[in-house]
């Protein structure tokens, strides 16, 4: 049976929705093939959100060949960094995030933050925010908390330059890394406030994936302040959403969080989270993801 290819409008809308909308669970077979650089990036983001690392890397390789646009090259590099960071390769991710920053930050010194674009998609400020929050998360993953804080402050200052048109996605991502930095600094209450603020923004956004990750960070922060019951409920909610929408990296992270939560009073040890960690790790490997080995001291 002949199935007509989707029109430009339909194709772009499907890819954008899979990347940053309500349907992040569209399988690779259901996603239309990208026909331009922006669509390639959307497709890579959607595949990465499902933990399809090999397929996402193929799309990002296509992006580097397809365009010379510094903004799209920057968000593509930052996406590459994000994929590596999910697997624990923070130092390698920093090289990609650094390339993203070098590609796009000079544009902000020459233009208004809201650079006019011929097509929809990120502008220079959003690409710069992606690079800076990525670099901050990379620094945090290698133990450089002060550097992470400085980079986050710089990102916040950039976003404040165009506060008349707030951008939900970089603002949510900024909140994530601020929460993670506060957790690493032992500031659990601050982490919870940052995570809750990110969740409020994400709940008003079109992106289910951003909402789910924000909820996971609230769960982790709630555990850090000692609200174990809230952490447990939120982590279970996240786990269910991840299973329903094939958000494999977040499902793995949720299972990891649940393995660290104390057992409910009167209940024996819960081994289900540990089993889910193992199941997710196998699935991630099958999809082309390789975790950075950890060394035991």
Short mmCIF file of the C-alpha atoms (twelve columns), coordinates in Angstrom:
data_MODEL
# 
_entry.id   MODEL 
# 
loop_
_atom_site.group_PDB 
_atom_site.id 
_atom_site.type_symbol 
_atom_site.label_atom_id 
_atom_site.label_alt_id 
_atom_site.label_comp_id 
_atom_site.label_asym_id 
_atom_site.label_seq_id 
_atom_site.Cartn_x 
_atom_site.Cartn_y 
_atom_site.Cartn_z 
_atom_site.pdbx_PDB_model_num 
ATOM 1   C CA . UNK A 1   0.000  0.000  0.000  1 
ATOM 2   C CA . UNK A 2   1.364  3.408  -0.966 1 
ATOM 3   C CA . UNK A 3   1.684  5.845  1.931  1 
ATOM 4   C CA . UNK A 4   2.280  9.432  0.833  1 
ATOM 5   C CA . UNK A 5   5.153  11.298 2.433  1 
ATOM 6   C CA . UNK A 6   4.020  13.925 4.921  1 
ATOM 7   C CA . UNK A 7   3.927  17.526 3.746  1 
ATOM 8   C CA . UNK A 8   6.573  19.970 4.947  1 
ATOM 9   C CA . UNK A 9   4.217  21.408 7.569  1 
ATOM 10  C CA . UNK A 10  3.165  17.996 8.846  1 
ATOM 11  C CA . UNK A 11  6.707  16.596 8.795  1 
ATOM 12  C CA . UNK A 12  8.165  19.537 10.700 1 
ATOM 13  C CA . UNK A 13  5.307  19.537 13.193 1 
ATOM 14  C CA . UNK A 14  5.735  15.809 13.890 1 
ATOM 15  C CA . UNK A 15  9.475  16.139 14.440 1 
ATOM 16  C CA . UNK A 16  9.164  19.233 16.617 1 
ATOM 17  C CA . UNK A 17  6.461  17.558 18.687 1 
ATOM 18  C CA . UNK A 18  8.583  14.442 19.187 1 
ATOM 19  C CA . UNK A 19  11.550 16.553 20.295 1 
ATOM 20  C CA . UNK A 20  9.850  19.154 22.475 1 
ATOM 21  C CA . UNK A 21  6.169  18.310 22.593 1 
ATOM 22  C CA . UNK A 22  3.567  15.931 23.919 1 
ATOM 23  C CA . UNK A 23  4.603  12.823 21.959 1 
ATOM 24  C CA . UNK A 24  8.253  12.019 22.730 1 
ATOM 25  C CA . UNK A 25  7.482  8.293  22.349 1 
ATOM 26  C CA . UNK A 26  7.147  8.210  18.572 1 
ATOM 27  C CA . UNK A 27  9.376  5.370  17.433 1 
ATOM 28  C CA . UNK A 28  12.134 5.830  14.902 1 
ATOM 29  C CA . UNK A 29  9.861  4.172  12.323 1 
ATOM 30  C CA . UNK A 30  7.079  6.647  13.101 1 
ATOM 31  C CA . UNK A 31  9.332  9.694  12.801 1 
ATOM 32  C CA . UNK A 32  9.484  11.138 9.288  1 
ATOM 33  C CA . UNK A 33  12.900 11.525 7.731  1 
ATOM 34  C CA . UNK A 34  14.323 15.001 8.193  1 
ATOM 35  C CA . UNK A 35  14.700 17.149 5.099  1 
ATOM 36  C CA . UNK A 36  16.630 20.139 6.485  1 
ATOM 37  C CA . UNK A 37  19.097 20.921 9.256  1 
ATOM 38  C CA . UNK A 38  16.515 22.038 11.806 1 
ATOM 39  C CA . UNK A 39  14.475 18.888 11.273 1 
ATOM 40  C CA . UNK A 40  17.638 16.799 11.604 1 
ATOM 41  C CA . UNK A 41  18.267 18.393 15.013 1 
ATOM 42  C CA . UNK A 42  14.687 17.785 16.129 1 
ATOM 43  C CA . UNK A 43  14.949 14.146 15.064 1 
ATOM 44  C CA . UNK A 44  18.260 13.744 16.925 1 
ATOM 45  C CA . UNK A 45  16.748 15.234 20.086 1 
ATOM 46  C CA . UNK A 46  13.725 12.938 19.882 1 
ATOM 47  C CA . UNK A 47  15.883 9.852  19.397 1 
ATOM 48  C CA . UNK A 48  18.218 10.901 22.196 1 
ATOM 49  C CA . UNK A 49  15.304 11.346 24.576 1 
ATOM 50  C CA . UNK A 50  14.435 7.678  23.977 1 
ATOM 51  C CA . UNK A 51  18.019 6.620  24.617 1 
ATOM 52  C CA . UNK A 52  18.538 5.701  20.969 1 
ATOM 53  C CA . UNK A 53  22.115 6.911  21.140 1 
ATOM 54  C CA . UNK A 54  23.460 5.363  17.961 1 
ATOM 55  C CA . UNK A 55  20.572 6.684  15.858 1 
ATOM 56  C CA . UNK A 56  20.825 10.139 17.447 1 
ATOM 57  C CA . UNK A 57  24.565 10.297 16.725 1 
ATOM 58  C CA . UNK A 58  23.902 9.447  13.086 1 
ATOM 59  C CA . UNK A 59  21.505 12.404 12.836 1 
ATOM 60  C CA . UNK A 60  23.997 14.737 14.518 1 
ATOM 61  C CA . UNK A 61  26.651 13.622 12.027 1 
ATOM 62  C CA . UNK A 62  24.206 14.489 9.237  1 
ATOM 63  C CA . UNK A 63  23.668 17.893 10.806 1 
ATOM 64  C CA . UNK A 64  27.378 18.711 10.746 1 
ATOM 65  C CA . UNK A 65  27.472 17.925 7.021  1 
ATOM 66  C CA . UNK A 66  24.150 19.540 6.138  1 
ATOM 67  C CA . UNK A 67  24.622 23.081 7.434  1 
ATOM 68  C CA . UNK A 68  27.083 25.867 8.141  1 
ATOM 69  C CA . UNK A 69  24.570 27.743 10.310 1 
ATOM 70  C CA . UNK A 70  26.482 28.467 13.549 1 
ATOM 71  C CA . UNK A 71  23.313 28.352 15.646 1 
ATOM 72  C CA . UNK A 72  22.212 24.923 14.456 1 
ATOM 73  C CA . UNK A 73  25.782 23.642 14.678 1 
ATOM 74  C CA . UNK A 74  25.911 24.928 18.253 1 
ATOM 75  C CA . UNK A 75  22.682 23.260 19.387 1 
ATOM 76  C CA . UNK A 76  23.786 20.093 17.621 1 
ATOM 77  C CA . UNK A 77  27.101 20.118 19.493 1 
ATOM 78  C CA . UNK A 78  25.308 20.786 22.773 1 
ATOM 79  C CA . UNK A 79  22.988 17.850 22.057 1 
ATOM 80  C CA . UNK A 80  26.024 15.646 21.453 1 
ATOM 81  C CA . UNK A 81  27.349 16.812 24.813 1 
ATOM 82  C CA . UNK A 82  24.057 15.983 26.490 1 
ATOM 83  C CA . UNK A 83  24.089 12.427 25.113 1 
ATOM 84  C CA . UNK A 84  27.599 11.875 26.453 1 
ATOM 85  C CA . UNK A 85  26.764 13.411 29.823 1 
ATOM 86  C CA . UNK A 86  23.776 11.087 30.293 1 
ATOM 87  C CA . UNK A 87  26.229 8.200  30.132 1 
ATOM 88  C CA . UNK A 88  28.749 9.745  32.519 1 
ATOM 89  C CA . UNK A 89  31.263 11.089 29.987 1 
ATOM 90  C CA . UNK A 90  31.361 14.642 31.346 1 
ATOM 91  C CA . UNK A 91  34.891 15.524 30.241 1 
ATOM 92  C CA . UNK A 92  34.156 14.409 26.674 1 
ATOM 93  C CA . UNK A 93  30.850 16.260 26.732 1 
ATOM 94  C CA . UNK A 94  32.667 19.457 27.682 1 
ATOM 95  C CA . UNK A 95  34.542 19.428 24.377 1 
ATOM 96  C CA . UNK A 96  31.277 19.479 22.455 1 
ATOM 97  C CA . UNK A 97  29.695 22.097 24.724 1 
ATOM 98  C CA . UNK A 98  32.846 24.194 24.418 1 
ATOM 99  C CA . UNK A 99  32.611 24.031 20.623 1 
ATOM 100 C CA . UNK A 100 28.974 25.082 20.884 1 
ATOM 101 C CA . UNK A 101 29.884 28.075 23.026 1 
ATOM 102 C CA . UNK A 102 32.722 29.101 20.685 1 
ATOM 103 C CA . UNK A 103 30.366 28.853 17.713 1 
ATOM 104 C CA . UNK A 104 27.530 30.963 19.064 1 
ATOM 105 C CA . UNK A 105 28.688 33.313 21.850 1 
ATOM 106 C CA . UNK A 106 30.463 35.699 19.430 1 
ATOM 107 C CA . UNK A 107 27.132 36.232 17.651 1 
ATOM 108 C CA . UNK A 108 25.643 37.765 20.797 1 
ATOM 109 C CA . UNK A 109 28.239 40.521 20.838 1 
ATOM 110 C CA . UNK A 110 27.202 41.582 17.345 1 
ATOM 111 C CA . UNK A 111 23.437 41.183 17.320 1 
ATOM 112 C CA . UNK A 112 20.356 41.661 19.418 1 
ATOM 113 C CA . UNK A 113 19.697 38.510 21.481 1 
ATOM 114 C CA . UNK A 114 16.622 37.719 19.428 1 
ATOM 115 C CA . UNK A 115 18.338 37.141 16.141 1 
ATOM 116 C CA . UNK A 116 15.955 37.039 13.210 1 
ATOM 117 C CA . UNK A 117 15.656 33.572 11.703 1 
ATOM 118 C CA . UNK A 118 14.424 32.487 8.294  1 
ATOM 119 C CA . UNK A 119 12.988 29.324 9.862  1 
ATOM 120 C CA . UNK A 120 11.542 28.394 13.240 1 
ATOM 121 C CA . UNK A 121 13.907 26.992 15.800 1 
ATOM 122 C CA . UNK A 122 16.494 28.210 18.288 1 
ATOM 123 C CA . UNK A 123 18.100 31.621 18.085 1 
ATOM 124 C CA . UNK A 124 21.599 32.645 19.175 1 
ATOM 125 C CA . UNK A 125 20.608 33.282 22.771 1 
ATOM 126 C CA . UNK A 126 18.929 29.903 23.183 1 
ATOM 127 C CA . UNK A 127 21.915 28.152 21.605 1 
ATOM 128 C CA . UNK A 128 24.278 30.038 23.926 1 
ATOM 129 C CA . UNK A 129 22.168 29.054 26.938 1 
ATOM 130 C CA . UNK A 130 22.328 25.401 25.861 1 
ATOM 131 C CA . UNK A 131 26.119 25.611 25.638 1 
ATOM 132 C CA . UNK A 132 26.553 27.329 29.006 1 
ATOM 133 C CA . UNK A 133 24.211 25.059 30.931 1 
ATOM 134 C CA . UNK A 134 25.875 22.081 29.275 1 
ATOM 135 C CA . UNK A 135 29.323 23.323 30.303 1 
ATOM 136 C CA . UNK A 136 28.028 23.903 33.835 1 
ATOM 137 C CA . UNK A 137 26.689 20.343 34.031 1 
ATOM 138 C CA . UNK A 138 30.001 19.051 32.652 1 
ATOM 139 C CA . UNK A 139 31.917 20.999 35.302 1 
ATOM 140 C CA . UNK A 140 29.610 19.693 38.001 1 
ATOM 141 C CA . UNK A 141 30.156 16.112 36.832 1 
ATOM 142 C CA . UNK A 142 33.919 16.556 37.219 1 
ATOM 143 C CA . UNK A 143 33.644 18.095 40.680 1 
ATOM 144 C CA . UNK A 144 34.121 21.766 39.774 1 
ATOM 145 C CA . UNK A 145 31.181 23.262 41.613 1 
ATOM 146 C CA . UNK A 146 32.443 26.864 41.607 1 
ATOM 147 C CA . UNK A 147 32.963 26.806 37.847 1 
ATOM 148 C CA . UNK A 148 29.486 25.351 37.375 1 
ATOM 149 C CA . UNK A 149 28.018 28.166 39.468 1 
ATOM 150 C CA . UNK A 150 29.813 30.854 37.457 1 
ATOM 151 C CA . UNK A 151 28.615 29.372 34.173 1 
ATOM 152 C CA . UNK A 152 25.036 29.187 35.448 1 
ATOM 153 C CA . UNK A 153 25.199 32.824 36.552 1 
ATOM 154 C CA . UNK A 154 26.440 33.784 33.093 1 
ATOM 155 C CA . UNK A 155 23.609 31.846 31.477 1 
ATOM 156 C CA . UNK A 156 21.042 33.528 33.723 1 
ATOM 157 C CA . UNK A 157 22.442 36.940 32.814 1 
ATOM 158 C CA . UNK A 158 22.104 36.107 29.118 1 
ATOM 159 C CA . UNK A 159 18.496 35.044 29.517 1 
ATOM 160 C CA . UNK A 160 17.767 38.239 31.460 1 
ATOM 161 C CA . UNK A 161 18.919 40.257 28.451 1 
ATOM 162 C CA . UNK A 162 15.703 39.372 26.665 1 
ATOM 163 C CA . UNK A 163 13.304 38.979 29.566 1 
ATOM 164 C CA . UNK A 164 10.453 40.477 27.546 1 
ATOM 165 C CA . UNK A 165 10.226 37.148 25.710 1 
ATOM 166 C CA . UNK A 166 11.094 34.417 28.216 1 
ATOM 167 C CA . UNK A 167 12.197 31.137 26.707 1 
ATOM 168 C CA . UNK A 168 10.810 28.153 28.562 1 
ATOM 169 C CA . UNK A 169 13.325 25.543 27.416 1 
ATOM 170 C CA . UNK A 170 16.609 27.216 28.415 1 
ATOM 171 C CA . UNK A 171 14.967 28.444 31.612 1 
ATOM 172 C CA . UNK A 172 13.900 24.914 32.564 1 
ATOM 173 C CA . UNK A 173 17.354 23.542 31.760 1 
ATOM 174 C CA . UNK A 174 18.960 26.290 33.825 1 
ATOM 175 C CA . UNK A 175 16.739 25.288 36.750 1 
ATOM 176 C CA . UNK A 176 17.774 21.637 36.382 1 
ATOM 177 C CA . UNK A 177 21.474 22.337 36.618 1 
ATOM 178 C CA . UNK A 178 20.989 24.870 39.391 1 
ATOM 179 C CA . UNK A 179 19.150 22.193 41.374 1 
ATOM 180 C CA . UNK A 180 21.870 19.639 40.671 1 
ATOM 181 C CA . UNK A 181 24.562 22.117 41.684 1 
ATOM 182 C CA . UNK A 182 22.749 22.889 44.924 1 
ATOM 183 C CA . UNK A 183 22.467 19.160 45.672 1 
ATOM 184 C CA . UNK A 184 26.178 18.705 45.053 1 
ATOM 185 C CA . UNK A 185 26.861 21.634 47.397 1 
ATOM 186 C CA . UNK A 186 24.781 20.161 50.200 1 
ATOM 187 C CA . UNK A 187 22.078 22.844 49.830 1 
ATOM 188 C CA . UNK A 188 19.067 20.546 49.731 1 
ATOM 189 C CA . UNK A 189 16.424 23.201 50.433 1 
ATOM 190 C CA . UNK A 190 17.747 25.411 47.663 1 
ATOM 191 C CA . UNK A 191 17.858 22.430 45.313 1 
ATOM 192 C CA . UNK A 192 14.213 21.707 46.032 1 
ATOM 193 C CA . UNK A 193 13.216 25.321 45.357 1 
ATOM 194 C CA . UNK A 194 15.099 25.341 42.037 1 
ATOM 195 C CA . UNK A 195 13.633 21.995 40.974 1 
ATOM 196 C CA . UNK A 196 10.101 23.042 41.872 1 
ATOM 197 C CA . UNK A 197 10.509 26.276 39.897 1 
ATOM 198 C CA . UNK A 198 11.705 24.276 36.882 1 
ATOM 199 C CA . UNK A 199 8.734  21.936 37.221 1 
ATOM 200 C CA . UNK A 200 6.273  24.849 37.292 1 
ATOM 201 C CA . UNK A 201 7.769  26.164 34.049 1 
ATOM 202 C CA . UNK A 202 7.826  22.713 32.452 1 
ATOM 203 C CA . UNK A 203 4.195  22.038 33.337 1 
ATOM 204 C CA . UNK A 204 3.261  25.160 31.337 1 
ATOM 205 C CA . UNK A 205 5.426  24.096 28.395 1 
ATOM 206 C CA . UNK A 206 4.511  21.799 25.500 1 
ATOM 207 C CA . UNK A 207 7.212  19.264 26.406 1 
ATOM 208 C CA . UNK A 208 6.266  16.136 28.318 1 
ATOM 209 C CA . UNK A 209 9.902  15.074 28.539 1 
ATOM 210 C CA . UNK A 210 10.927 18.316 30.244 1 
ATOM 211 C CA . UNK A 211 8.060  17.943 32.687 1 
ATOM 212 C CA . UNK A 212 9.078  14.377 33.531 1 
ATOM 213 C CA . UNK A 213 12.734 15.260 34.097 1 
ATOM 214 C CA . UNK A 214 11.772 18.254 36.230 1 
ATOM 215 C CA . UNK A 215 9.566  16.000 38.356 1 
ATOM 216 C CA . UNK A 216 12.474 13.581 38.764 1 
ATOM 217 C CA . UNK A 217 14.679 16.400 40.064 1 
ATOM 218 C CA . UNK A 218 11.973 17.405 42.532 1 
ATOM 219 C CA . UNK A 219 11.928 13.791 43.730 1 
ATOM 220 C CA . UNK A 220 15.710 13.745 44.203 1 
ATOM 221 C CA . UNK A 221 15.627 17.088 46.018 1 
ATOM 222 C CA . UNK A 222 12.729 15.976 48.216 1 
ATOM 223 C CA . UNK A 223 14.768 12.943 49.236 1 
ATOM 224 C CA . UNK A 224 17.693 15.216 50.082 1 
ATOM 225 C CA . UNK A 225 15.575 17.327 52.450 1 
ATOM 226 C CA . UNK A 226 14.243 14.178 54.107 1 
ATOM 227 C CA . UNK A 227 10.768 14.047 52.563 1 
ATOM 228 C CA . UNK A 228 11.138 10.406 51.579 1 
ATOM 229 C CA . UNK A 229 7.438  9.760  51.020 1 
ATOM 230 C CA . UNK A 230 7.141  12.607 48.532 1 
ATOM 231 C CA . UNK A 231 10.330 11.452 46.817 1 
ATOM 232 C CA . UNK A 232 9.002  7.904  46.563 1 
ATOM 233 C CA . UNK A 233 5.627  8.957  45.130 1 
ATOM 234 C CA . UNK A 234 7.198  11.296 42.570 1 
ATOM 235 C CA . UNK A 235 9.831  8.763  41.541 1 
ATOM 236 C CA . UNK A 236 7.141  6.122  40.973 1 
ATOM 237 C CA . UNK A 237 5.115  8.622  38.934 1 
ATOM 238 C CA . UNK A 238 8.156  9.413  36.819 1 
ATOM 239 C CA . UNK A 239 8.910  5.721  36.339 1 
ATOM 240 C CA . UNK A 240 5.400  5.106  35.038 1 
ATOM 241 C CA . UNK A 241 5.563  8.061  32.659 1 
ATOM 242 C CA . UNK A 242 8.934  6.903  31.372 1 
ATOM 243 C CA . UNK A 243 7.650  3.398  30.718 1 
ATOM 244 C CA . UNK A 244 4.573  4.752  28.971 1 
ATOM 245 C CA . UNK A 245 6.542  7.118  26.725 1 
ATOM 246 C CA . UNK A 246 9.789  5.173  26.176 1 
ATOM 247 C CA . UNK A 247 11.937 7.766  27.942 1 
ATOM 248 C CA . UNK A 248 14.641 5.224  28.632 1 
ATOM 249 C CA . UNK A 249 17.413 7.484  30.042 1 
ATOM 250 C CA . UNK A 250 14.985 9.060  32.506 1 
ATOM 251 C CA . UNK A 251 13.568 5.643  33.374 1 
ATOM 252 C CA . UNK A 252 17.091 4.482  34.241 1 
ATOM 253 C CA . UNK A 253 17.722 7.624  36.325 1 
ATOM 254 C CA . UNK A 254 14.418 7.173  38.153 1 
ATOM 255 C CA . UNK A 255 15.267 3.557  38.953 1 
ATOM 256 C CA . UNK A 256 18.685 4.630  40.220 1 
ATOM 257 C CA . UNK A 257 17.035 7.164  42.529 1 
ATOM 258 C CA . UNK A 258 14.600 4.565  43.836 1 
ATOM 259 C CA . UNK A 259 17.427 2.170  44.706 1 
ATOM 260 C CA . UNK A 260 18.745 4.805  47.116 1 
ATOM 261 C CA . UNK A 261 15.478 5.468  48.933 1 
ATOM 262 C CA . UNK A 262 14.896 3.780  52.298 1 
ATOM 263 C CA . UNK A 263 12.369 0.961  52.313 1 
ATOM 264 C CA . UNK A 264 8.899  1.775  53.566 1 
ATOM 265 C CA . UNK A 265 8.441  1.199  57.265 1 
ATOM 266 C CA . UNK A 266 7.537  -2.393 57.975 1 
ATOM 267 C CA . UNK A 267 8.356  -3.522 54.447 1 
ATOM 268 C CA . UNK A 268 11.239 -5.684 53.358 1 
ATOM 269 C CA . UNK A 269 13.862 -4.447 50.904 1 
ATOM 270 C CA . UNK A 270 12.448 -3.555 47.498 1 
ATOM 271 C CA . UNK A 271 14.545 -5.138 44.778 1 
ATOM 272 C CA . UNK A 272 12.339 -4.054 41.880 1 
ATOM 273 C CA . UNK A 273 14.214 -0.780 41.323 1 
ATOM 274 C CA . UNK A 274 17.536 -2.599 41.113 1 
ATOM 275 C CA . UNK A 275 16.101 -4.991 38.565 1 
ATOM 276 C CA . UNK A 276 14.788 -2.064 36.535 1 
ATOM 277 C CA . UNK A 277 18.226 -0.427 36.589 1 
ATOM 278 C CA . UNK A 278 19.673 -3.608 35.094 1 
ATOM 279 C CA . UNK A 279 16.930 -3.895 32.467 1 
ATOM 280 C CA . UNK A 280 17.403 -0.263 31.429 1 
ATOM 281 C CA . UNK A 281 21.181 -0.620 31.250 1 
ATOM 282 C CA . UNK A 282 20.848 -3.561 28.870 1 
ATOM 283 C CA . UNK A 283 18.359 -1.646 26.707 1 
ATOM 284 C CA . UNK A 284 20.618 1.414  26.649 1 
ATOM 285 C CA . UNK A 285 23.551 -0.709 25.491 1 
ATOM 286 C CA . UNK A 286 21.411 -2.219 22.728 1 
ATOM 287 C CA . UNK A 287 20.538 1.291  21.563 1 
ATOM 288 C CA . UNK A 288 24.174 2.335  21.325 1 
ATOM 289 C CA . UNK A 289 24.810 3.832  24.745 1 
ATOM 290 C CA . UNK A 290 27.977 3.014  26.681 1 
ATOM 291 C CA . UNK A 291 28.242 4.099  30.294 1 
ATOM 292 C CA . UNK A 292 31.539 5.494  31.496 1 
ATOM 293 C CA . UNK A 293 33.161 2.868  33.727 1 
ATOM 294 C CA . UNK A 294 33.406 3.804  37.392 1 
ATOM 295 C CA . UNK A 295 36.556 3.074  39.333 1 
ATOM 296 C CA . UNK A 296 36.418 1.734  42.852 1 
ATOM 297 C CA . UNK A 297 38.810 3.278  45.381 1 
# 
